[in-house]
Coordinates of C-alpha atoms and ligand atoms in Angstrom, one line a residue:
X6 CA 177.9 190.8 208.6
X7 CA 174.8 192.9 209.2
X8 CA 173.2 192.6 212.7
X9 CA 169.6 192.6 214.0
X10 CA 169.8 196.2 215.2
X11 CA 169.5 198.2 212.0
X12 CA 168.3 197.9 207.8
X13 CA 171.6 198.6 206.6
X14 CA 171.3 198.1 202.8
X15 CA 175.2 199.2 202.8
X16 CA 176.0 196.6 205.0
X17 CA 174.1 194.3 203.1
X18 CA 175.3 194.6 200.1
X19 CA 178.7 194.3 201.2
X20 CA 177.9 191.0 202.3
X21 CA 176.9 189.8 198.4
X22 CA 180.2 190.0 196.5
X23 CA 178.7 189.1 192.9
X24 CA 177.1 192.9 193.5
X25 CA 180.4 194.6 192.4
X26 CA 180.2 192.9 189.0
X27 CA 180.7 195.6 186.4
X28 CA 178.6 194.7 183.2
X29 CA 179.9 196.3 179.4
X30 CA 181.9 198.7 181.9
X31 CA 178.8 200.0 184.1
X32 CA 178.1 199.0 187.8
X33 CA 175.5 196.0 188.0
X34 CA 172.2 196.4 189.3
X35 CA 170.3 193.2 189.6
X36 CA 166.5 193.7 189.5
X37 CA 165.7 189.7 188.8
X38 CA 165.3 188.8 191.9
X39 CA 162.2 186.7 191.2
X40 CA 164.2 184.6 189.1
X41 CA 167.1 184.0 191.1
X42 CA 168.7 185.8 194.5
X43 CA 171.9 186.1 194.5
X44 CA 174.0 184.7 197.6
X45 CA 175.9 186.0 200.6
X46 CA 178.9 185.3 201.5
X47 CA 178.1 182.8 204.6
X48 CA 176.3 180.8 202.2
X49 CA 179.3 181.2 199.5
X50 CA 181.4 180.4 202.5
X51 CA 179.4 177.7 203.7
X52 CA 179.6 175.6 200.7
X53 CA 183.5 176.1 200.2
X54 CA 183.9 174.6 204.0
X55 CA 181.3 171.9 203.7
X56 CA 183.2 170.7 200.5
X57 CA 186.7 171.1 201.8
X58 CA 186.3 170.1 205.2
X59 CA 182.9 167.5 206.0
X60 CA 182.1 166.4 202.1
X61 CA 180.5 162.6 203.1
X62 CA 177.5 160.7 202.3
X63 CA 174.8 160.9 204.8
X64 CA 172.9 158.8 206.5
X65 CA 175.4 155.8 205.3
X66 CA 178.8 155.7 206.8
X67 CA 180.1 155.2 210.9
X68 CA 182.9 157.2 209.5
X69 CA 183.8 160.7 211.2
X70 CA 183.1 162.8 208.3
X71 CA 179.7 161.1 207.6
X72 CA 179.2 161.8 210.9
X73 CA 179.7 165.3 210.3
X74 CA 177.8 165.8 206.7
X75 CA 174.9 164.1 208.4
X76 CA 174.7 166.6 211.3
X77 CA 174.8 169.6 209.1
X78 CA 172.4 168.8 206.8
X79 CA 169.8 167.7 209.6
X80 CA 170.7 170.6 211.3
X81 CA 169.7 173.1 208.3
X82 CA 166.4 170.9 208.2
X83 CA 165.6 171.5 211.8
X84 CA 166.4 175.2 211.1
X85 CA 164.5 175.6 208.1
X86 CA 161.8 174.0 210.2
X87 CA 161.9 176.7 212.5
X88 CA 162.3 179.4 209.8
X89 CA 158.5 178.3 208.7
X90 CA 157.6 177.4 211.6
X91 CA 156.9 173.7 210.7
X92 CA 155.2 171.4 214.1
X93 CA 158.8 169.0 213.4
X94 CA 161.6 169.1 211.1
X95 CA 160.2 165.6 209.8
X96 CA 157.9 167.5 208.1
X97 CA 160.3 169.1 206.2
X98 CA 160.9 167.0 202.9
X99 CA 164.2 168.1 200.7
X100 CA 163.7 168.9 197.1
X101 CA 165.1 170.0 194.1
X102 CA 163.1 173.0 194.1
X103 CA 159.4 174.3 194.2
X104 CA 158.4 172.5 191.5
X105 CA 159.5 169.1 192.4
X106 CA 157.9 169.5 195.6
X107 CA 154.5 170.1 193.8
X108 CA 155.0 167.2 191.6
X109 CA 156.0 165.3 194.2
X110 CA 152.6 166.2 195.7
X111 CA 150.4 165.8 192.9
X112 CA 152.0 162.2 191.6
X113 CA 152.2 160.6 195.8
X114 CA 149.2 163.0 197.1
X115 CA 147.1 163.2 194.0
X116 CA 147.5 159.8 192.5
X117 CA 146.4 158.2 195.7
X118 CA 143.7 160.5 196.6
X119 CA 142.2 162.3 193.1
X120 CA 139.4 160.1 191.3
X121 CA 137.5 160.9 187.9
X122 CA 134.3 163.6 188.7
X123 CA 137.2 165.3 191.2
X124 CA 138.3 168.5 190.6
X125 CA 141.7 170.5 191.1
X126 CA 141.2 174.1 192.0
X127 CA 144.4 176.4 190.8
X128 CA 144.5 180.4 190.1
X129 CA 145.1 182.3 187.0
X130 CA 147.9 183.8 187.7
X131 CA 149.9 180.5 188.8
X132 CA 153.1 179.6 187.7
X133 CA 153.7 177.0 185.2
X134 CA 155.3 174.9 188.1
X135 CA 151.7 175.0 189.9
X136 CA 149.6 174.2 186.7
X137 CA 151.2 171.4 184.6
X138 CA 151.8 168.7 187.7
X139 CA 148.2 169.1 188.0
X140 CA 146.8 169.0 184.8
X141 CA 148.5 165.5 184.4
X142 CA 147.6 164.6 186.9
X143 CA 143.8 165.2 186.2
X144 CA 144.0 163.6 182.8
X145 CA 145.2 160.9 184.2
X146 CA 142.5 160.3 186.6
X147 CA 139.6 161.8 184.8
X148 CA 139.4 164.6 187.1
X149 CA 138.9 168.4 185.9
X150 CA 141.3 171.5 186.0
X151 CA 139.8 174.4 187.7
X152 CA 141.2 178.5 187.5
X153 CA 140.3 181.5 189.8
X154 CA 140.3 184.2 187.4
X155 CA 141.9 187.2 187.8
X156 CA 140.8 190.7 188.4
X157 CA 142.2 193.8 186.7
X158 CA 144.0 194.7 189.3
X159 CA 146.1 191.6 189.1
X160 CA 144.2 190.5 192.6
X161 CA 142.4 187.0 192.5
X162 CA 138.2 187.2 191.9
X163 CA 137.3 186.0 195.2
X164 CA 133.7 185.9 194.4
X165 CA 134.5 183.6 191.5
X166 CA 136.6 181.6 194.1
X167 CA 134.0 181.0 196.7
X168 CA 131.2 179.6 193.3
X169 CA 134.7 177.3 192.3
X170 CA 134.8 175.7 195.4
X171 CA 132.8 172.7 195.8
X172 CA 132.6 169.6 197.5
X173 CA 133.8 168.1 194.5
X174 CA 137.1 170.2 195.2
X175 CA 139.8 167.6 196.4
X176 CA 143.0 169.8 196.4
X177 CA 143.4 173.7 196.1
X178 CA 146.7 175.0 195.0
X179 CA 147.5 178.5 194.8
X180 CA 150.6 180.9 194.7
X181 CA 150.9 183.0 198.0
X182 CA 152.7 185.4 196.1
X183 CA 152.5 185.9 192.1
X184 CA 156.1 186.2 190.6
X185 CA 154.6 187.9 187.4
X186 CA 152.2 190.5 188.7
X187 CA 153.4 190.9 192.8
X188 CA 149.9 190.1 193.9
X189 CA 149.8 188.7 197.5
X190 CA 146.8 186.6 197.8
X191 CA 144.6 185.9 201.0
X192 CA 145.8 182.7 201.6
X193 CA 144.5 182.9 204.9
X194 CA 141.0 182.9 204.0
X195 CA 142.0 180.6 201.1
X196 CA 143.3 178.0 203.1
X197 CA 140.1 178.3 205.9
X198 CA 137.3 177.9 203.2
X199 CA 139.0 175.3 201.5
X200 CA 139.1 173.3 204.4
X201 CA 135.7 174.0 205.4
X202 CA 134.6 172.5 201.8
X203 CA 136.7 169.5 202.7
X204 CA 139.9 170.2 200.3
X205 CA 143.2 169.7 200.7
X206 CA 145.8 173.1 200.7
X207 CA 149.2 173.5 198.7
X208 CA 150.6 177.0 198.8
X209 CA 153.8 177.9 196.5
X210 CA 155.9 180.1 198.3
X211 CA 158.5 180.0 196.1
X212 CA 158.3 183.8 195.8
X213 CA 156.4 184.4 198.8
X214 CA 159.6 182.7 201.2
X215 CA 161.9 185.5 200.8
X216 CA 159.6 188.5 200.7
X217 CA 157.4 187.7 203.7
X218 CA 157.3 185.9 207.5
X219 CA 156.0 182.8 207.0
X220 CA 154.5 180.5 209.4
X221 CA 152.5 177.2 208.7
X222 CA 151.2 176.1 211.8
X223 CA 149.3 179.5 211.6
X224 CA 148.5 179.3 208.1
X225 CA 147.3 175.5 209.0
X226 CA 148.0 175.0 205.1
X227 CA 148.6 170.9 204.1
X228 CA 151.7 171.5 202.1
X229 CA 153.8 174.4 201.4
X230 CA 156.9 174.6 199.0
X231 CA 160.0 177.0 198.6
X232 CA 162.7 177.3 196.1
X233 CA 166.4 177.9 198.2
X234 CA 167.7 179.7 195.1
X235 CA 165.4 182.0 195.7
X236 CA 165.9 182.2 199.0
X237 CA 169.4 183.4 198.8
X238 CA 170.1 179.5 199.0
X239 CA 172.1 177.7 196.2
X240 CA 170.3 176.0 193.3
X241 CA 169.1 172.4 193.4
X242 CA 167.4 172.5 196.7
X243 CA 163.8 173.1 197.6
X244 CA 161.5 172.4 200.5
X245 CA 158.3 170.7 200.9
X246 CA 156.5 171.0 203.3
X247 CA 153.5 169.1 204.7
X248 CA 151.7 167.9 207.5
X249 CA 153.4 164.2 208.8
X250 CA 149.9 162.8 209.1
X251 CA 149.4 163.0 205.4
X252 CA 152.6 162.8 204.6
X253 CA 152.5 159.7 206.3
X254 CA 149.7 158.2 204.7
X255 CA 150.8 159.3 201.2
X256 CA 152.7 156.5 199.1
X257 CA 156.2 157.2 198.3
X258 CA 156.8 158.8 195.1
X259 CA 160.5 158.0 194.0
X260 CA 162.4 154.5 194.7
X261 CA 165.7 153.9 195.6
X262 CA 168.1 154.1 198.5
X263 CA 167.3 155.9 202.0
X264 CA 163.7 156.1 201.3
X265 CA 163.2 152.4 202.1
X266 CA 163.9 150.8 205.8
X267 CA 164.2 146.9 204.1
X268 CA 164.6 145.6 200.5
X269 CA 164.3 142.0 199.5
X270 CA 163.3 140.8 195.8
X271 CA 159.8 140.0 197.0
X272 CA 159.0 143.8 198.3
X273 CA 160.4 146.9 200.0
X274 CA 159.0 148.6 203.3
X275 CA 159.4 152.4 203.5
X276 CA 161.7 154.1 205.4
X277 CA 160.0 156.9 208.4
X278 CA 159.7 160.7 207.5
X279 CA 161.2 162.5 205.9
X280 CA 163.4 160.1 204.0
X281 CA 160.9 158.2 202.8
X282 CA 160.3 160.8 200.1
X283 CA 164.1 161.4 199.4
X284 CA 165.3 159.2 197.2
X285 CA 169.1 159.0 196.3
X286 CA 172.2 161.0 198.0
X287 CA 170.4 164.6 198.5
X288 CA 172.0 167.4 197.5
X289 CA 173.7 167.7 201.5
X290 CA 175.8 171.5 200.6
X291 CA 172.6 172.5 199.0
X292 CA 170.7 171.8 202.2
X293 CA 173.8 173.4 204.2
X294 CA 173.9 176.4 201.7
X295 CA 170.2 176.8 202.5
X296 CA 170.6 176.1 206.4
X297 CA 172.4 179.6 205.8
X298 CA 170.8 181.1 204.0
X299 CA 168.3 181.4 206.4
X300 CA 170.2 182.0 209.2
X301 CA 171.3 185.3 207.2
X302 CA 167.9 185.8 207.1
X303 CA 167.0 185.5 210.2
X304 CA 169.4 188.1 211.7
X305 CA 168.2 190.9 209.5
X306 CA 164.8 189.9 210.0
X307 CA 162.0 189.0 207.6
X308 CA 159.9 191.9 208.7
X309 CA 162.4 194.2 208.5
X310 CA 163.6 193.3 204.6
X311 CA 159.7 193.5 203.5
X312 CA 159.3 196.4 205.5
X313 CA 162.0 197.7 203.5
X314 CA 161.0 196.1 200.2
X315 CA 157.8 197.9 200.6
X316 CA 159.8 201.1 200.6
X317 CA 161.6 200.3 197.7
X318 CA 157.9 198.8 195.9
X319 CA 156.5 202.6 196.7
X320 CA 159.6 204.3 195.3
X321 CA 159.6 201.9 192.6
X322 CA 155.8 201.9 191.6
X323 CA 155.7 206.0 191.6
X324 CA 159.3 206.1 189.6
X325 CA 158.0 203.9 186.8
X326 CA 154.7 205.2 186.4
X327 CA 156.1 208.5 185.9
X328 CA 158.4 207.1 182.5
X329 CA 156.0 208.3 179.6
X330 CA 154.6 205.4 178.1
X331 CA 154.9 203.0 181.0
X332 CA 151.8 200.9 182.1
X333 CA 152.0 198.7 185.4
X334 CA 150.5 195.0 184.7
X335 CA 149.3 194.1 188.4
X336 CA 148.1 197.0 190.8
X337 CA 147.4 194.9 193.8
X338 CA 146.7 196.9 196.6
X339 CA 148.5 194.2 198.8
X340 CA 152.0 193.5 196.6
X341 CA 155.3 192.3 197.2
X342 CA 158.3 194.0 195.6
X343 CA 158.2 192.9 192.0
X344 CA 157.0 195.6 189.2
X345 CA 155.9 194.2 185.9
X346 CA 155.3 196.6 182.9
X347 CA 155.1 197.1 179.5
X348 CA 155.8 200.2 177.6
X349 CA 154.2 201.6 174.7
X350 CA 156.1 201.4 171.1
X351 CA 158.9 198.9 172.4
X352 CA 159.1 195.4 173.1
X353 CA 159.6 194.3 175.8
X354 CA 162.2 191.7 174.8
X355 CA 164.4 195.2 172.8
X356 CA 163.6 197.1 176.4
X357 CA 165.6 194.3 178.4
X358 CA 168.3 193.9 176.0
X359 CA 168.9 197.9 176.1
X360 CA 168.3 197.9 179.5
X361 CA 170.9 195.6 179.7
X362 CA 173.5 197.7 178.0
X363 CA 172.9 200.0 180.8
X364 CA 174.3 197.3 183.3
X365 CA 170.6 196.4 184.9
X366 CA 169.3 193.1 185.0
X367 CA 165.6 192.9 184.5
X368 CA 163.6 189.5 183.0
X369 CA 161.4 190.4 180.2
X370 CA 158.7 187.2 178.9
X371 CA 156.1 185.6 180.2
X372 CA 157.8 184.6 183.4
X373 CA 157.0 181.0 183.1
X374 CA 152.8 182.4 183.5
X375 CA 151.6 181.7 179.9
X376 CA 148.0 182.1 180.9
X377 CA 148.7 185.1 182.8
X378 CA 150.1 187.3 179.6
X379 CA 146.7 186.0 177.9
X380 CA 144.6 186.9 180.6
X381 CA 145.9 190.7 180.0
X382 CA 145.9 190.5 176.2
X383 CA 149.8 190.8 176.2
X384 CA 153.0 188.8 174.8
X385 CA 155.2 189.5 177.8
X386 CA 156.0 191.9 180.2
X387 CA 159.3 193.6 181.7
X388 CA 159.7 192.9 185.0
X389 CA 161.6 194.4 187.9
X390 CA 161.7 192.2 191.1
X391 CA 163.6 194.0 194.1
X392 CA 165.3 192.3 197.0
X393 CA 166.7 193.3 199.9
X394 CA 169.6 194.6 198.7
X395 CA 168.2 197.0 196.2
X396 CA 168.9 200.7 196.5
X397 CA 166.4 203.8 195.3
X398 CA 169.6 204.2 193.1
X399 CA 168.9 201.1 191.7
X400 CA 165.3 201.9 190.3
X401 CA 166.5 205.0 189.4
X402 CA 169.0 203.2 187.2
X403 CA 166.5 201.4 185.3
X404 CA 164.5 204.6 185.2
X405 CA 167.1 206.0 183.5
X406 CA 167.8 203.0 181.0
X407 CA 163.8 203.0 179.9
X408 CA 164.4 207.0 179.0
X409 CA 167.6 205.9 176.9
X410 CA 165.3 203.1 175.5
X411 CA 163.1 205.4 174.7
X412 CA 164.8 207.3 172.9
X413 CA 165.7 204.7 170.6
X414 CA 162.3 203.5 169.5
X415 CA 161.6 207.3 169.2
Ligands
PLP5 C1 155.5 181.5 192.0 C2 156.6 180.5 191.6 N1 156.3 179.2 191.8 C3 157.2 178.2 191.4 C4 158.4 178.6 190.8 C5 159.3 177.5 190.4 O1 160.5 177.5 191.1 P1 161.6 176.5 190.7 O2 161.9 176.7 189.3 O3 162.8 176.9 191.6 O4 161.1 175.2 191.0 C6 158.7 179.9 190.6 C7 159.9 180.3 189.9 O5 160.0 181.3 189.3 C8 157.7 180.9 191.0 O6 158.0 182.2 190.8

């Protein structure tokens, strides 16, 4: 187990068994970490002891062992409350993932609060999971869509954000981090003039949550939501944030046992937060798995892994840009770790399948941001996302696999 004391990507590593995978014979190197992360040991471990040794219902039973589930998944929410440094871990809703969280926001949140004439005010360069909640849920009401374009660069146009924002603005929702170009946005300022026009703030920090400290109470955003698999977490659990006094005023969103405090044929009464927006048995080792997580986390430090992941982006950036051909698509000058690219003559659908012969793992598409791949006249782009467990051997590796690729396409 790594300790607090020193980046030791060795050490690291070691602690991520699915890393010695050998793929068609070659050593893996996973570069799609903005997909998925893959998962330490603790957590591995985590969800093995959970399921062998405290596997209950929560919230339910007198019974030891519901007991026991119940205090270990409210202890991951109190510690994931202090990882983002939420005011109370009631604040902290359980999820499937990032995008249920925003749906969750947009159906409870937006349906009660979003009239016809109101706008929604989004980015270009958002995820699908932070534009289609919300344009249902203006067509519903009558209520209009609105983008922040995007700059050549890949940064947002802030000029164009500050004419966008109106007092007809009634929620902005914007990515902290963008998973198919790397831009980090301001979301600082963001969040400040939004609220000095009067609009409500969600920030997606699906990719943001493992690249970067976050801290909400300093960010004063309304909601915020993550995506444990991303967060070296296991699948099938997220985390929304959001203030308790809206959360409070917000209606629930799904029905069914835990979220209610009484049921009788005539009408139900709502249970307090946070259960009144978890519906239904949770997924309790998800939560655990994620309690972990970022615990592991924690110990190495979040500003030491982007520290490092900064290195590696530098590396990274220079490497690429030297393979003939290659052309960066986002040259933020504030980034995270994730290098998309095209490269002249090949596809990049044929460049990740003979990338993948060479063992490395990159996505290739439109990474789930349609409007993104229009905005720069492009089908899809290769992208390389680094965590922190990436080496300078690893980039060289997929260095070396675009040279054999392109040597293929001549
Ligand atoms: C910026 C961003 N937002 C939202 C999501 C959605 O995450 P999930 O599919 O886990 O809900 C992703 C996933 O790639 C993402 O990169």
């Amino acid at each position: 187990m790594t300790t607090a004391t020193a980046f030791d990507v060795r050490a690291i590593r070691a602690d991520f068994p699915i890393l010695d995978t050998q793929v068609y014979g070659k050593p893996l190197v996973y570069l799609d970490n903005a997909a998925t992360t893959q998962k330490p040991r603790s957590v591995l471990q985590a969800l093995t002891d959970y399921y062998t040794g405290s596997n209950a219902n929560v919230h339910r039973g007198v019974h030891y062992l519901s007991g026991k589930a119940t205090d270990l998944f409210e202890a991951a929410r109190a510690r994931i409350a202090t990882f983002i440094g939420a005011a109370d871990p009631k604040e902290i809703i359980f999820t499937r993932n990032a995008t249920e969280g925003i749906n969750l926001v947009a159906q409870s949140w937006g349906r009660a609060n979003v009239k016809a004439g109101d706008e929604v005010l989004i980015s270009g360069m958002e995820h699908h999971s932070n534009i289609v909640p919300w344009q249902m849920l203006c067509a519903e009401k009558g209520a209009t869509l609105r983008v922040v374009p995007i700059l050549d660069s890949g940064e947002l146009d802030m000029d164009a954000f500050a004419r966008l924002l109106t007092s007809r603005t009634r929620m902005v929702a914007i990515s902290a981090l963008s998973n198919a170009l790397g831009t980090v946005n301001p979301i600082e300022t963001i969040t400040r003039a939004a609220h000095a026009a009067g609009a409500v703030v969600l920030i997606d920090g699906a990719q943001a949550a493992y690249h970067m400290p976050v801290n909400v109470a300093a960010l004063d955003c309304d909601f915020f939501v993550m995506t444990g698999h991303k967060l070296y977490g296991p699948t099938g659990i997220g985390v929304l944030h959001g203030k308790a006094a809206l959360l409070d005023a917000m209606p629930p969103w799904q029905g069914g046992g835990d979220m209610i405090s009484s049921v009788t044929f005539e009408g139900s009464t709502w249970n307090v937060l946070p259960y009144k927006f978890e519906a239904g048995t949770p997924d309790i080792s998800g939560a655990i798995g994620l309690g972990v997580a970022v615990d592991y986390i924690t110990a190495i430090g979040m500003d030491r892994i982007q520290a490092y992941e900064h290195e590696l982006l530098a590396y990274g950036t220079a490497a690429l840009l030297d393979v003939p051909g290659v052309r960066l698509i986002g040259t933020a000058s504030r980034k995270a770790s994730i290098l998309s690219f095209v490269m002249e003559g090949v596809h990049p659908h044929d460049l990740g399948t003979i990338v993948d012969r060479e063992g490395v793992a990159i996505r290739t598409g439109h990474h789930c941001a349609q409007p993104v791949m229009d905005r720069f006249g492009i089908p899809a782009t290769a992208r390389a996302s680094l965590a922190m467990y990436n080496t300078r051997e690893d980039i060289d590796a997929l260095v070396g696999a675009l040279h054999t690729a392109k040597k293929v396409f001549g």
